[in-house]
PDB file of C-alpha atoms in Angstrom:
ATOM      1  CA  UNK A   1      -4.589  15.346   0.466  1.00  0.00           C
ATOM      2  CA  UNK A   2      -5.021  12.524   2.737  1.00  0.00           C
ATOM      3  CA  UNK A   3      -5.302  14.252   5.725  1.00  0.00           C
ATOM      4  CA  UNK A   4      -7.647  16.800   4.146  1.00  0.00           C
ATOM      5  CA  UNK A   5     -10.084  13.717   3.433  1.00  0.00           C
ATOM      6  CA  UNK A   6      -9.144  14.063  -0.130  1.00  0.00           C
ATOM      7  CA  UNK A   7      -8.724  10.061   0.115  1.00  0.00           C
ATOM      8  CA  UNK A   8      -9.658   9.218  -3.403  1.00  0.00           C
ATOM      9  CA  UNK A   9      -7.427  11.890  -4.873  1.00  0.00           C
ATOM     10  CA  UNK A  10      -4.354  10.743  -2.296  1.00  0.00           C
ATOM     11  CA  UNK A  11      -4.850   7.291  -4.050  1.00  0.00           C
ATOM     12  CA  UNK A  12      -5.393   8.402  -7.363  1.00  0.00           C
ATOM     13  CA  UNK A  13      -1.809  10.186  -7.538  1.00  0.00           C
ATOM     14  CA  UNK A  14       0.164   7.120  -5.694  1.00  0.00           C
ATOM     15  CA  UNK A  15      -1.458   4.629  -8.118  1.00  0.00           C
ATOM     16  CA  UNK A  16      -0.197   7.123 -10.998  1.00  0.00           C
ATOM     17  CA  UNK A  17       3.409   7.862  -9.274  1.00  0.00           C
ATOM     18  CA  UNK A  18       3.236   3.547  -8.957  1.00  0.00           C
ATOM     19  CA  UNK A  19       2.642   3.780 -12.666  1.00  0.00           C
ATOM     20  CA  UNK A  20       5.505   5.580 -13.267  1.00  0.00           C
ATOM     21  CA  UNK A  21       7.957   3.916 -11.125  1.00  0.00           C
ATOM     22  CA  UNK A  22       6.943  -0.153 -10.291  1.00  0.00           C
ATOM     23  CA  UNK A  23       9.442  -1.024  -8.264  1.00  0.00           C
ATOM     24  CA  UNK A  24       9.563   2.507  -5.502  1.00  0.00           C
ATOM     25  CA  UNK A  25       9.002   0.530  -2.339  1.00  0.00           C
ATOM     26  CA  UNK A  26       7.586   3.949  -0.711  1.00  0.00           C
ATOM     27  CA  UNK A  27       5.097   4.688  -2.967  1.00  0.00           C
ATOM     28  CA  UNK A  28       4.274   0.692  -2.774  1.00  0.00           C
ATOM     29  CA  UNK A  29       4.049   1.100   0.739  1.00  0.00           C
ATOM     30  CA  UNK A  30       1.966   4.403   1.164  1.00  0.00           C
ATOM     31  CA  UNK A  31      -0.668   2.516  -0.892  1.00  0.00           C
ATOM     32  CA  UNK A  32      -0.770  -0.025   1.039  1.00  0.00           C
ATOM     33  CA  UNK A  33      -1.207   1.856   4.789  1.00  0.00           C
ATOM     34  CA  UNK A  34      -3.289   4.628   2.682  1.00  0.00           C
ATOM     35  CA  UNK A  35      -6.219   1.991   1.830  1.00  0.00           C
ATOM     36  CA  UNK A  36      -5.512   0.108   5.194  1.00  0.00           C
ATOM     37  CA  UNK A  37      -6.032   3.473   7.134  1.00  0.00           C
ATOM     38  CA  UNK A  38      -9.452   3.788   5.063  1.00  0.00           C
ATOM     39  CA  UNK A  39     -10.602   0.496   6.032  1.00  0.00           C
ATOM     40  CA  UNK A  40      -9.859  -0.882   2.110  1.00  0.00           C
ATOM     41  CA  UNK A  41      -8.921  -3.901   3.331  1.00  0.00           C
ATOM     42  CA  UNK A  42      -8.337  -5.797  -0.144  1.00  0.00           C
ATOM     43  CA  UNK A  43      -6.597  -3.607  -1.808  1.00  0.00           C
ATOM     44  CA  UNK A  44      -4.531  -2.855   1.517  1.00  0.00           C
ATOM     45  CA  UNK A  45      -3.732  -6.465   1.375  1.00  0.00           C
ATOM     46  CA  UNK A  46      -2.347  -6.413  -2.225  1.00  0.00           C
ATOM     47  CA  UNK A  47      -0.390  -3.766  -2.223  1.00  0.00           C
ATOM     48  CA  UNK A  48       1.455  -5.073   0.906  1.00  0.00           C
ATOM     49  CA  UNK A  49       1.870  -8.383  -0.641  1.00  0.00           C
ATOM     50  CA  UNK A  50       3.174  -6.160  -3.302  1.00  0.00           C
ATOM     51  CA  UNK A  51       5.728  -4.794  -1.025  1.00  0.00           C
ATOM     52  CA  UNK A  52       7.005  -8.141   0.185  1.00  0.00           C
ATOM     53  CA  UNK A  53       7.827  -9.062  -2.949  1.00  0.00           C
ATOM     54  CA  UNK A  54       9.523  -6.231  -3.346  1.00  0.00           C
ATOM     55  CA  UNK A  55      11.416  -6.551  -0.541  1.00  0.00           C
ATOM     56  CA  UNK A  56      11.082 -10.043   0.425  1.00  0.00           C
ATOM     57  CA  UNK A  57      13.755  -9.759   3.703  1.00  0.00           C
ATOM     58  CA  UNK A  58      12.257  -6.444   5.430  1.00  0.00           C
ATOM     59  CA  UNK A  59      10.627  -7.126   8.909  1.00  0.00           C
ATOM     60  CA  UNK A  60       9.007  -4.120   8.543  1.00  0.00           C
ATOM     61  CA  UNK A  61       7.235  -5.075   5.283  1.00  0.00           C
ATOM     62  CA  UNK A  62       6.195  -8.363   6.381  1.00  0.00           C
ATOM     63  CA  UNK A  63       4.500  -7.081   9.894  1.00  0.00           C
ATOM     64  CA  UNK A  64       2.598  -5.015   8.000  1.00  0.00           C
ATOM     65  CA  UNK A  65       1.472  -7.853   5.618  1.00  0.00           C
ATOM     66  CA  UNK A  66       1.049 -10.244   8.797  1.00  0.00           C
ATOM     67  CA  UNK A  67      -0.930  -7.521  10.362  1.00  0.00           C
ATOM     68  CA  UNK A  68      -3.144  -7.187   7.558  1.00  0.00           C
ATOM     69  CA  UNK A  69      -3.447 -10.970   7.415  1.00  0.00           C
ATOM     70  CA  UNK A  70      -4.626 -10.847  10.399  1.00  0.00           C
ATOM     71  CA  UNK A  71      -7.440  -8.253  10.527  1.00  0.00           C
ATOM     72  CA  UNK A  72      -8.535  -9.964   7.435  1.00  0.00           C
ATOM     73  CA  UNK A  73      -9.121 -13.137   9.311  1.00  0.00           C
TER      74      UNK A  73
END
């Protein structure tokens, strides 16, 4: 959907599969480089602050939170 400029709809069914199941890391992440790839800075920021709390020791998690930090800045 995403890639078909559907970005709305892409959203729509992560925020519904996050519904569903909190604590999926994946889906927690998506939503975070989904909104961050549209320029949604805000919500790009929460989810990914989201996912550090999720998993507070992954590098991975944290660059992107860092990153988004950053651009915020």
């Amino acid at each position: 959907l995403y890639s078909d400029g559907r970005v709305d709809e892409a959203l729509g069914l992560l925020e519904e599969a996050h519904r569903r199941h909190p604590y999926d890391a994946e889906l927690v992440s998506g939503l975070a480089t989904l909104n961050r790839d549209a320029g949604r800075a805000g919500p790009a920021l929460r989810w990914a602050r989201e996912l550090v709390e999720l998993l507070p020791g992954d590098a991975q998690a944290l660059q992107l939170l860092q990153e988004l930090e950053r651009a915020r800045k």
